[in-house]
Amino acid sequence: MIIPEKKLSADFVVVGGGLAGICAAVAAARNGLKVILVQDRPMLGGNASSEIRMWVCGAHGKDQKEAGILEEILLENYYLNPSLRFTIWDDVLYTVVHRESNITLLLNTTVEKVSVENGSIVSVSAWNLHSYTRYTLSGRFFADCSGDSILRLSGAEYRMGREASSEFGESHAPDHADRKTMGNSILIQLRKTDGPHRPFIAPDWAYHYTEETIPRRECMLRELRTENFWWMEFGGVKDSITDADEIRDELLKIAYGCWEFIKNHPSGHAEEWELDWIGKLPGKRESVRYVGDHILIQPEVEAGGHFPDTVCYGGWSMDNHHPEAFYYPGPPTIFHPAPSPFGIPYRSLYSKNIANLFFAGRNISCSHMAMSSTRVMATCATMGQAVGTAAALAVRHNTDPRGIWENHIEELRDTLMEQDQYIPFTTRKVSPLSLAAKVSHEALRNGHDRSFGETDNGAWIKLDSDCRYEFGKSESVHSVRIVFDSDFSDTKRMRCVEGIPADDPLRRVPGTIARDFRVEVLRSGVWTPVLSIRDNRRRYLRLNFEPTSAEAVRLVPERSWNPDADSVHIFSFEVE
């Protein structure tokens, strides 16, 4: 057979392997589902991958930093990739997915068709360019994390472009609706050199700017060490999907022309830098958005998003790029204020008219103005964890996405918070056994797994000391829940430049996390180990052990990731 045809089935089919898709797949797999993750590129990561290299941005403020699966990924990157090489980052993402035995990963695989029966997707057809194989992928539930909403081939309702300000009462929207979007960016990365200055010559087909012709001159003389060149943007007046090649070609001309101008500028501010990498795949900000049971809009963002079904959150400004982008003479973007955090409702994460379709990423059910904030990747990752967890509950309760909202929304919220998804304005429920026991550090059971301003919400535990619960009688115990402090003041972003500048050291897992620790139970006056963990680099852990009787349980940190530290910082330690 020249073109093999393979049929695969799973509980949950996730289309799109960016951070939203990864977190959706991992969350569903860890909650018991068989998952197929379909990605049309040779690597995972989407806009964050080595092909595009956009920053993973999210809610403003260290107290609002995204936790959950995303923070686990970023910590694993510090462990496996301390020099923050983008090509190794790709494989960190691959490693996170590959570890999940419930996930079947299909790279280089593009969805082409969608089959629908009775208002539900039954399968998608996909083509693997690498292995020349056609796939039919069947599932009970589907999630579109592709960004471009390819599963709208199902007939799912969707929107594209900017709404008129009158439709939703959005003060920052245009007077009249249109099909314009934010543009795409091709990024470049630089390397600092010690050698002599060598002028840069752009290809003949690139633009060759002068002081008189250069757009955005104000961007050209920025400090290069922290510059990621997002303002080299184009495509908002085109169709960001069907005109993708034309947009890419224009961006390459712009990018090479800009660097030629910067490098050769008589100010000399770029003499010690050289072009190390230029992208060939533009990073996309906006294309198509689905319509769900709720459309999130600007006034709701500004009001803080206090929804009864909040399952994730944003906190980036409404960062609204002008459609003319690089060629617009005004500011390249306007950062309209948005609160950090604001809630995002579950009803914006599933389709209004296709019964088994979830979505997560820049394509959720929201207006253009709301999307200008929710589109950033850390926010999208929290959406992914929410829909992956919701899919698992839908299988468990034999219902559909809307049924989760109608009958199981509190269980979804509780499950997400248990698994380290932060939901603003909500206190996580603590296990009854922990609440009933005598605790050595009260903050460890207050239901808040992060600091807020001057409120620590945690405890510093010295190495070889402990934190503990005492029950006053023998109780049956079988698991512990632990949340370490992973230093939310560090965004854990990848570097903008290649190489490691002398003043930018290797990264390491924060010393506030216990690298080695043990959990012990007290039986008849004797402490007995039930868990011994080595080289831990996770913030959140749910650790199970054989059920046993105990009068007390304690956690003993033995070693930190900082060799000079004498203690670690713990936000939560609970027993069940």
Coordinates of C-alpha atoms in Angstrom, one line a residue:
M1 CA 0.0 0.0 0.0
I2 CA 1.6 3.3 -1.1
I3 CA -0.6 5.5 1.2
P4 CA -1.4 3.6 4.4
E5 CA -4.7 4.4 6.1
K6 CA -4.9 4.0 9.8
K7 CA -7.9 4.2 12.2
L8 CA -7.3 5.3 15.8
S9 CA -9.8 6.0 18.5
A10 CA -9.7 7.6 21.9
D11 CA -11.9 9.2 24.6
F12 CA -10.5 12.7 23.7
V13 CA -9.0 14.0 20.5
V14 CA -7.0 17.2 20.8
V15 CA -6.2 19.1 17.6
G16 CA -3.3 21.5 18.1
G17 CA -0.1 21.0 20.0
G18 CA 0.6 24.5 21.4
L19 CA 0.6 25.1 25.1
A20 CA -3.2 25.0 25.2
G21 CA -3.3 21.6 23.4
I22 CA -0.5 20.2 25.5
C23 CA -2.2 21.1 28.8
A24 CA -5.5 19.9 27.5
A25 CA -4.1 16.5 26.6
V26 CA -2.0 16.1 29.7
A27 CA -4.9 17.1 32.0
A28 CA -7.2 14.6 30.3
A29 CA -4.7 11.8 30.3
R30 CA -3.9 12.3 34.0
N31 CA -7.6 12.2 34.8
G32 CA -7.9 8.8 33.1
L33 CA -8.8 9.4 29.5
K34 CA -7.2 7.9 26.4
V35 CA -6.0 10.9 24.4
I36 CA -4.9 11.5 20.8
L37 CA -2.9 14.8 20.4
V38 CA -2.6 15.9 16.8
Q39 CA 0.0 18.6 15.8
D40 CA 0.6 19.8 12.3
R41 CA 4.3 20.7 12.9
P42 CA 7.3 18.5 13.7
M43 CA 7.5 19.9 17.2
L44 CA 5.2 20.9 19.9
G45 CA 4.8 24.4 21.4
G46 CA 3.0 26.4 18.7
N47 CA 3.9 30.1 19.0
A48 CA 6.3 29.2 21.9
S49 CA 8.2 26.6 19.8
S50 CA 11.7 27.0 18.3
E51 CA 10.0 27.7 14.9
I52 CA 8.4 31.0 16.2
R53 CA 9.9 31.8 19.6
M54 CA 7.2 34.1 21.1
W55 CA 7.4 34.7 24.8
V56 CA 5.0 32.8 27.1
C57 CA 3.1 35.7 28.6
G58 CA 0.2 35.7 31.0
A59 CA -1.4 37.6 33.9
H60 CA 0.5 40.6 35.2
G61 CA 1.9 40.4 38.7
K62 CA 3.7 37.6 40.5
D63 CA 0.8 36.8 42.7
Q64 CA -1.3 36.0 39.7
K65 CA 1.2 33.8 37.8
E66 CA -0.2 30.7 36.2
A67 CA 0.4 27.5 38.1
G68 CA -0.8 23.9 37.2
I69 CA 0.6 22.0 34.3
L70 CA 2.2 25.1 32.7
E71 CA 4.3 25.8 35.8
E72 CA 5.3 22.2 35.9
I73 CA 6.5 22.5 32.2
L74 CA 8.5 25.6 33.0
L75 CA 10.2 24.0 36.0
E76 CA 11.1 21.0 33.9
N77 CA 12.6 23.3 31.3
Y78 CA 14.9 24.8 34.0
Y79 CA 15.9 21.3 35.0
L80 CA 16.5 19.9 31.5
N81 CA 17.5 23.1 29.7
P82 CA 19.3 25.5 32.1
S83 CA 20.8 27.5 29.2
L84 CA 17.3 28.0 27.8
R85 CA 18.0 26.8 24.3
F86 CA 14.9 26.9 22.1
T87 CA 15.8 23.7 20.3
I88 CA 16.0 21.8 23.6
W89 CA 12.8 23.5 24.8
D90 CA 11.0 21.7 21.9
D91 CA 12.1 18.4 23.4
V92 CA 11.2 19.4 26.9
L93 CA 7.6 19.8 25.6
Y94 CA 7.9 16.5 23.8
T95 CA 9.2 14.9 27.1
V96 CA 6.2 16.2 29.1
V97 CA 3.8 14.6 26.6
H98 CA 5.8 11.5 26.0
R99 CA 5.7 10.6 29.7
E100 CA 1.9 10.3 29.7
S101 CA 1.1 6.7 28.7
N102 CA -2.5 7.7 27.9
I103 CA -1.5 10.1 25.1
T104 CA -0.9 9.0 21.5
L105 CA 1.1 11.9 19.8
L106 CA 0.8 12.5 16.1
L107 CA 3.3 15.1 14.8
N108 CA 3.4 16.4 11.3
T109 CA -0.3 15.6 11.0
T110 CA -2.9 18.0 9.6
V111 CA -6.6 17.7 10.0
E112 CA -8.4 17.9 6.6
K113 CA -12.0 16.8 7.2
V114 CA -14.5 16.5 10.0
S115 CA -17.4 14.0 10.1
V116 CA -20.5 15.0 12.0
E117 CA -23.6 12.9 13.0
N118 CA -26.6 14.3 14.9
G119 CA -24.8 17.5 15.9
S120 CA -21.6 15.8 17.2
I121 CA -18.2 15.2 15.7
V122 CA -17.6 11.5 15.3
S123 CA -14.2 11.6 13.6
V124 CA -11.6 13.7 11.9
S125 CA -9.5 12.8 8.9
A126 CA -5.8 13.8 8.9
W127 CA -2.8 13.6 6.7
N128 CA 0.7 12.9 8.0
L129 CA 3.2 14.5 5.6
H130 CA 6.2 12.8 7.2
S131 CA 5.0 9.2 6.9
Y132 CA 2.6 9.7 4.0
T133 CA -0.2 8.2 6.1
R134 CA -3.9 9.0 6.3
Y135 CA -5.6 8.8 9.7
T136 CA -9.2 8.6 10.7
L137 CA -9.3 9.6 14.4
S138 CA -12.5 8.8 16.2
G139 CA -13.4 10.1 19.7
R140 CA -16.1 10.8 22.2
F141 CA -14.9 14.4 22.7
F142 CA -12.8 16.8 20.6
A143 CA -10.9 19.9 21.5
D144 CA -9.8 22.5 19.0
C145 CA -6.6 24.0 20.2
S146 CA -5.3 24.8 16.7
G147 CA -5.7 28.5 17.0
D148 CA -7.2 28.7 13.5
S149 CA -10.3 26.7 14.5
I150 CA -10.0 23.9 11.9
L151 CA -12.8 21.9 13.5
R152 CA -15.3 24.6 12.4
L153 CA -15.5 22.2 9.4
S154 CA -18.0 20.6 11.7
G155 CA -20.4 23.5 11.2
A156 CA -19.6 25.0 14.6
E157 CA -20.6 28.6 14.8
Y158 CA -17.6 31.1 14.7
R159 CA -16.7 34.7 14.3
M160 CA -13.8 36.5 12.6
G161 CA -12.7 40.1 12.8
R162 CA -13.7 43.0 15.0
E163 CA -17.2 43.7 16.4
A164 CA -18.7 47.1 16.2
S165 CA -18.6 48.9 19.6
S166 CA -22.4 49.0 19.7
E167 CA -22.8 45.2 19.6
F168 CA -21.4 44.5 23.1
G169 CA -21.0 48.0 24.5
E170 CA -17.2 47.9 24.0
S171 CA -15.6 51.3 24.2
H172 CA -12.3 50.2 22.6
A173 CA -13.9 48.5 19.6
P174 CA -14.3 50.3 16.2
D175 CA -17.5 52.1 15.3
H176 CA -18.1 49.6 12.5
A177 CA -17.6 45.8 12.4
D178 CA -15.0 44.5 9.9
R179 CA -12.9 41.4 9.1
K180 CA -9.6 42.9 10.2
T181 CA -7.5 41.2 12.8
M182 CA -4.2 41.7 14.6
G183 CA -1.2 40.8 12.5
N184 CA 1.5 38.2 12.6
S185 CA 5.2 38.6 13.6
I186 CA 8.3 36.9 12.3
L187 CA 10.8 37.0 15.1
I188 CA 14.6 37.2 15.0
Q189 CA 17.2 36.4 17.6
L190 CA 20.6 37.9 18.1
R191 CA 24.0 36.7 19.4
K192 CA 26.5 39.0 21.2
T193 CA 30.0 38.8 19.7
D194 CA 33.5 39.8 20.7
G195 CA 34.7 40.2 17.2
P196 CA 34.9 43.3 15.0
H197 CA 31.8 44.9 13.5
R198 CA 30.8 43.4 10.2
P199 CA 28.0 45.2 8.3
F200 CA 25.0 43.2 7.5
I201 CA 23.8 42.8 3.9
A202 CA 20.1 41.8 3.5
P203 CA 19.1 39.7 0.5
D204 CA 18.2 41.5 -2.7
W205 CA 14.5 40.7 -2.3
A206 CA 14.3 42.2 1.2
Y207 CA 13.5 45.8 2.0
H208 CA 16.5 48.2 2.3
Y209 CA 15.4 51.0 4.6
T210 CA 16.9 54.4 5.0
E211 CA 16.4 57.1 7.6
E212 CA 13.7 58.5 5.3
T213 CA 11.9 55.3 4.5
I214 CA 12.1 53.2 7.7
P215 CA 8.7 52.7 9.5
R216 CA 8.8 52.5 13.2
R217 CA 12.1 54.2 13.7
E218 CA 11.4 54.5 17.4
C219 CA 11.7 50.7 17.7
M220 CA 15.0 50.5 16.0
L221 CA 17.3 51.9 18.7
R222 CA 16.0 49.9 21.6
E223 CA 18.2 48.0 24.0
L224 CA 18.8 44.8 22.0
R225 CA 19.5 42.4 24.9
T226 CA 15.8 42.3 25.9
E227 CA 14.2 42.9 22.5
N228 CA 12.0 40.2 20.9
F229 CA 11.1 42.3 17.9
W230 CA 7.3 41.7 18.2
W231 CA 6.6 45.0 16.4
M232 CA 7.8 43.5 13.0
E233 CA 4.2 42.7 12.3
F234 CA 2.0 42.4 9.2
G235 CA -1.2 40.7 8.1
G236 CA -4.1 42.3 10.0
V237 CA -5.6 43.6 6.8
K238 CA -5.2 40.2 5.1
D239 CA -6.9 36.9 5.8
S240 CA -4.4 35.4 8.4
I241 CA -5.3 31.9 7.2
T242 CA -5.7 31.9 3.5
D243 CA -3.1 34.7 2.9
A244 CA -0.5 33.0 5.2
D245 CA 2.2 32.6 2.6
E246 CA 1.8 36.2 1.3
I247 CA 2.0 37.4 4.9
R248 CA 5.1 35.4 5.6
D249 CA 6.9 36.7 2.5
E250 CA 6.2 40.3 3.5
L251 CA 7.4 39.7 7.0
L252 CA 10.7 38.2 5.8
K253 CA 11.3 41.3 3.7
I254 CA 10.5 43.5 6.8
A255 CA 12.6 41.5 9.2
Y256 CA 15.8 41.4 7.0
G257 CA 15.3 45.1 6.2
C258 CA 14.9 46.0 9.8
W259 CA 18.0 44.1 10.9
E260 CA 20.1 45.6 8.1
F261 CA 19.0 49.1 9.3
I262 CA 19.7 48.4 13.0
K263 CA 23.0 46.6 12.5
N264 CA 24.5 49.2 10.1
H265 CA 23.1 52.3 11.9
P266 CA 25.7 55.0 12.4
S267 CA 24.9 55.1 16.2
G268 CA 26.9 51.8 16.5
H269 CA 24.5 50.5 19.1
A270 CA 24.3 47.1 17.3
E271 CA 28.0 46.7 16.4
E272 CA 28.5 43.9 19.0
W273 CA 25.5 41.9 17.9
E274 CA 24.9 39.6 14.9
L275 CA 21.8 37.9 13.5
D276 CA 21.8 34.3 14.9
W277 CA 18.3 33.1 13.8
I278 CA 15.3 34.3 11.8
G279 CA 11.9 32.6 11.9
K280 CA 10.3 31.2 8.8
L281 CA 6.9 30.6 10.4
P282 CA 5.0 33.7 11.5
G283 CA 3.5 33.9 15.0
K284 CA -0.2 34.5 14.7
R285 CA -2.2 36.6 17.2
E286 CA -5.7 36.3 15.8
S287 CA -7.8 34.4 13.2
V288 CA -11.1 32.7 14.0
R289 CA -13.0 32.5 17.3
Y290 CA -15.7 30.0 18.1
V291 CA -19.1 30.9 19.6
G292 CA -19.9 29.1 22.8
D293 CA -22.8 29.3 25.3
H294 CA -21.2 32.6 26.5
I295 CA -19.2 35.3 24.6
L296 CA -16.7 37.0 26.9
I297 CA -16.6 40.7 26.2
Q298 CA -14.7 43.8 27.2
P299 CA -17.0 45.1 29.9
E300 CA -16.8 41.6 31.6
V301 CA -13.1 41.6 31.5
E302 CA -12.9 45.1 32.9
A303 CA -15.3 44.1 35.7
G304 CA -13.0 41.2 36.8
G305 CA -14.9 38.3 35.3
H306 CA -16.8 37.2 38.4
F307 CA -18.5 34.2 36.8
P308 CA -20.1 31.3 38.7
D309 CA -18.3 29.0 36.2
T310 CA -14.8 30.6 36.2
V311 CA -12.4 27.8 35.5
C312 CA -9.3 29.8 34.4
Y313 CA -8.3 33.4 34.2
G314 CA -6.5 36.1 32.3
G315 CA -4.6 39.2 33.5
W316 CA -2.7 40.5 30.4
S317 CA -3.7 43.9 29.3
M318 CA -6.1 44.2 26.4
D319 CA -3.2 44.4 24.0
N320 CA -4.9 45.5 20.8
H321 CA -2.6 45.7 17.9
H322 CA -3.6 47.9 14.9
P323 CA -4.5 45.9 11.8
E324 CA -2.1 48.0 9.7
A325 CA 0.7 46.9 12.1
F326 CA 4.2 47.8 10.8
Y327 CA 2.7 50.3 8.4
Y328 CA 0.5 52.1 10.8
P329 CA 2.0 55.5 11.7
G330 CA 0.6 55.4 15.3
P331 CA 1.4 53.2 18.2
P332 CA 1.8 49.6 17.2
T333 CA -0.4 48.5 20.0
I334 CA -2.5 50.0 22.7
F335 CA -2.4 48.4 26.1
H336 CA -5.9 49.0 27.4
P337 CA -6.1 48.3 31.1
A338 CA -7.4 45.0 32.3
P339 CA -7.6 43.7 35.9
S340 CA -5.2 41.0 36.9
P341 CA -6.8 38.6 37.4
F342 CA -10.1 38.4 35.6
G343 CA -12.1 35.2 35.4
I344 CA -12.9 33.3 32.2
P345 CA -16.1 31.3 32.2
Y346 CA -16.3 27.6 31.3
R347 CA -19.2 28.4 29.0
S348 CA -16.7 30.2 26.7
L349 CA -14.7 26.9 26.2
Y350 CA -17.2 24.7 24.4
S351 CA -19.3 25.0 21.3
K352 CA -22.8 26.5 21.3
N353 CA -24.0 24.1 18.5
I354 CA -21.6 21.1 18.3
A355 CA -22.4 19.0 21.3
N356 CA -19.0 17.4 21.9
L357 CA -16.6 20.2 20.9
F358 CA -14.3 22.0 23.4
F359 CA -11.8 24.7 22.5
A360 CA -8.9 26.4 24.2
G361 CA -6.5 29.1 23.1
R362 CA -6.9 32.3 21.1
N363 CA -10.0 30.8 19.5
I364 CA -12.4 30.7 22.5
S365 CA -15.8 32.3 22.6
C366 CA -15.1 36.0 23.1
S367 CA -15.1 39.3 21.3
H368 CA -12.1 40.7 19.5
M369 CA -11.5 43.1 22.4
A370 CA -11.6 40.4 25.1
M371 CA -9.4 38.2 22.9
S372 CA -6.8 40.9 22.8
S373 CA -6.1 39.9 26.4
T374 CA -7.0 36.2 26.6
R375 CA -4.9 35.2 23.6
V376 CA -1.5 35.1 25.4
M377 CA -0.1 31.7 25.9
A378 CA 0.0 31.3 29.6
T379 CA -3.7 32.2 29.7
C380 CA -4.3 29.7 26.9
A381 CA -2.5 27.0 28.8
T382 CA -4.9 27.4 31.8
M383 CA -7.8 27.1 29.3
G384 CA -6.3 23.8 28.1
Q385 CA -6.0 22.4 31.6
A386 CA -9.7 23.3 32.1
V387 CA -11.1 21.7 29.0
G388 CA -8.9 18.5 29.5
T389 CA -10.2 18.1 33.0
A390 CA -13.8 18.9 31.9
A391 CA -13.6 16.2 29.2
A392 CA -12.5 13.6 31.8
L393 CA -15.5 14.6 34.0
A394 CA -17.8 14.4 31.0
V395 CA -16.7 10.8 30.4
R396 CA -17.0 9.9 34.0
H397 CA -20.6 11.3 34.3
N398 CA -21.7 10.3 30.8
T399 CA -22.6 13.8 29.8
D400 CA -21.5 16.5 27.4
P401 CA -19.7 19.8 27.8
R402 CA -22.9 21.7 28.5
G403 CA -23.9 19.0 31.0
I404 CA -20.8 19.8 33.0
W405 CA -21.9 23.4 33.2
E406 CA -25.4 22.5 34.2
N407 CA -24.7 19.7 36.7
H408 CA -21.0 19.4 37.6
I409 CA -19.4 22.8 37.5
E410 CA -18.4 22.8 41.1
E411 CA -16.8 19.4 40.8
L412 CA -14.8 20.7 37.8
R413 CA -13.7 23.8 39.7
D414 CA -12.8 21.7 42.8
T415 CA -10.8 19.2 40.6
L416 CA -8.9 22.0 38.9
M417 CA -7.9 23.7 42.1
E418 CA -6.9 20.3 43.6
Q419 CA -4.6 19.9 40.6
D420 CA -3.0 23.3 41.1
Q421 CA -5.1 25.4 38.7
Y422 CA -5.5 28.7 40.3
I423 CA -9.1 30.1 40.1
P424 CA -9.3 33.7 41.3
F425 CA -11.7 34.8 44.1
T426 CA -12.0 31.2 45.3
T427 CA -10.6 29.3 48.2
R428 CA -9.6 25.7 47.5
K429 CA -11.3 23.0 49.6
V430 CA -9.1 21.3 52.1
S431 CA -9.3 17.6 53.0
P432 CA -11.5 16.9 56.1
L433 CA -8.8 14.8 57.7
S434 CA -6.4 17.7 57.5
L435 CA -8.9 20.2 58.9
A436 CA -9.7 17.9 61.8
A437 CA -6.1 17.3 62.8
K438 CA -3.6 19.3 64.8
V439 CA -1.2 21.0 62.4
S440 CA 2.3 22.3 63.0
H441 CA 1.8 25.2 60.5
E442 CA -1.7 26.6 60.1
A443 CA -1.0 28.2 56.7
L444 CA -0.5 24.7 55.1
R445 CA -4.3 24.1 55.2
N446 CA -5.7 27.5 54.5
G447 CA -6.7 26.7 50.9
H448 CA -4.4 29.3 49.3
D449 CA -1.4 27.9 47.4
R450 CA 0.4 31.1 46.8
S451 CA 1.3 34.4 48.5
F452 CA -0.8 37.5 48.1
G453 CA 1.0 40.7 48.7
E454 CA 2.3 40.7 52.2
T455 CA 0.4 37.5 53.1
D456 CA 2.7 34.6 52.9
N457 CA 0.2 31.7 52.9
G458 CA 3.1 29.3 53.4
A459 CA 5.7 28.0 55.8
W460 CA 9.5 27.9 55.8
I461 CA 10.6 24.4 56.9
K462 CA 14.2 23.8 57.8
L463 CA 16.0 20.9 56.1
D464 CA 15.7 17.8 58.2
S465 CA 13.0 19.4 60.3
D466 CA 9.3 18.7 59.4
C467 CA 5.8 19.9 59.1
R468 CA 3.1 17.5 60.4
Y469 CA -0.4 16.5 61.2
E470 CA -1.3 14.8 64.5
F471 CA -4.7 13.0 64.6
G472 CA -5.0 12.2 68.3
K473 CA -6.0 8.7 67.4
S474 CA -5.2 6.1 64.7
E475 CA -6.5 7.1 61.2
S476 CA -6.3 5.4 57.8
V477 CA -4.2 7.5 55.4
H478 CA -3.2 6.9 51.8
S479 CA -2.0 10.1 50.1
V480 CA -0.5 13.5 50.6
R481 CA -1.0 16.7 48.6
I482 CA 2.1 19.1 48.5
V483 CA 2.6 22.5 46.9
F484 CA 6.0 24.0 47.1
D485 CA 6.9 27.6 46.3
S486 CA 8.3 27.7 42.8
D487 CA 9.1 31.5 42.9
F488 CA 6.4 33.2 41.0
S489 CA 8.5 36.4 40.8
D490 CA 10.5 34.6 38.0
T491 CA 8.4 34.5 34.8
K492 CA 10.7 31.6 33.6
R493 CA 10.6 33.0 30.0
M494 CA 13.0 31.9 27.4
R495 CA 15.9 34.2 26.4
C496 CA 15.6 36.8 23.6
V497 CA 19.2 36.3 22.5
E498 CA 21.3 33.2 21.7
G499 CA 24.3 32.4 23.8
I500 CA 24.6 33.1 27.5
P501 CA 25.7 36.7 28.3
A502 CA 28.0 36.9 31.3
D503 CA 25.4 38.7 33.4
D504 CA 22.7 36.1 32.5
P505 CA 23.6 32.9 34.3
L506 CA 22.2 29.4 33.8
R507 CA 18.8 28.8 35.3
R508 CA 18.0 26.3 38.0
V509 CA 15.0 25.0 39.8
P510 CA 14.2 27.4 42.6
G511 CA 15.8 26.7 46.0
T512 CA 12.4 27.1 47.7
I513 CA 11.4 23.6 46.3
A514 CA 12.5 20.5 48.2
R515 CA 14.8 18.5 45.9
D516 CA 14.7 15.5 48.2
F517 CA 12.2 14.8 50.9
R518 CA 10.4 12.0 52.6
V519 CA 6.9 11.4 54.1
E520 CA 6.6 9.4 57.3
V521 CA 3.8 8.0 59.3
L522 CA 3.7 7.6 63.1
R523 CA 2.6 4.1 64.3
S524 CA 2.8 3.1 67.9
G525 CA 5.3 5.8 68.6
V526 CA 7.6 4.9 65.7
W527 CA 8.1 7.1 62.5
T528 CA 8.1 4.9 59.4
P529 CA 8.9 6.3 55.9
V530 CA 6.1 5.7 53.3
L531 CA 7.6 7.9 50.5
S532 CA 11.1 8.9 49.6
I533 CA 11.3 11.4 46.7
R534 CA 14.6 12.3 44.9
D535 CA 15.3 15.1 42.4
N536 CA 11.8 16.6 42.7
R537 CA 11.4 19.7 40.6
R538 CA 7.6 19.9 40.8
R539 CA 5.6 22.6 42.6
Y540 CA 2.5 20.5 43.0
L541 CA 2.5 16.8 43.9
R542 CA -0.3 14.4 44.7
L543 CA 1.5 11.3 46.1
N544 CA -0.3 8.0 46.9
F545 CA 0.9 5.1 49.0
E546 CA -0.5 1.9 50.4
P547 CA -3.3 2.7 52.9
T548 CA -2.0 2.5 56.4
S549 CA -3.0 3.4 60.0
A550 CA -1.2 6.4 61.5
E551 CA -1.4 8.6 64.5
A552 CA 0.5 11.4 62.6
V553 CA 2.0 12.2 59.3
R554 CA 5.0 14.4 58.6
L555 CA 6.9 15.8 55.6
V556 CA 10.7 16.0 56.1
P557 CA 12.7 18.1 53.5
E558 CA 16.2 16.8 53.1
R559 CA 17.8 18.8 50.4
S560 CA 17.0 22.0 48.5
W561 CA 17.9 22.9 44.9
N562 CA 20.0 25.7 46.3
P563 CA 23.0 24.1 47.9
D564 CA 23.4 27.0 50.3
A565 CA 19.8 27.0 51.5
D566 CA 18.8 25.7 55.0
S567 CA 15.1 25.6 54.4
V568 CA 12.3 25.2 51.8
H569 CA 9.0 27.1 51.4
I570 CA 5.8 25.1 51.4
F571 CA 2.3 26.4 50.6
S572 CA 0.3 23.3 51.1
F573 CA 0.7 20.0 52.9
E574 CA -2.4 17.9 53.4
V575 CA -3.3 14.3 54.2
E576 CA -6.0 12.0 53.1

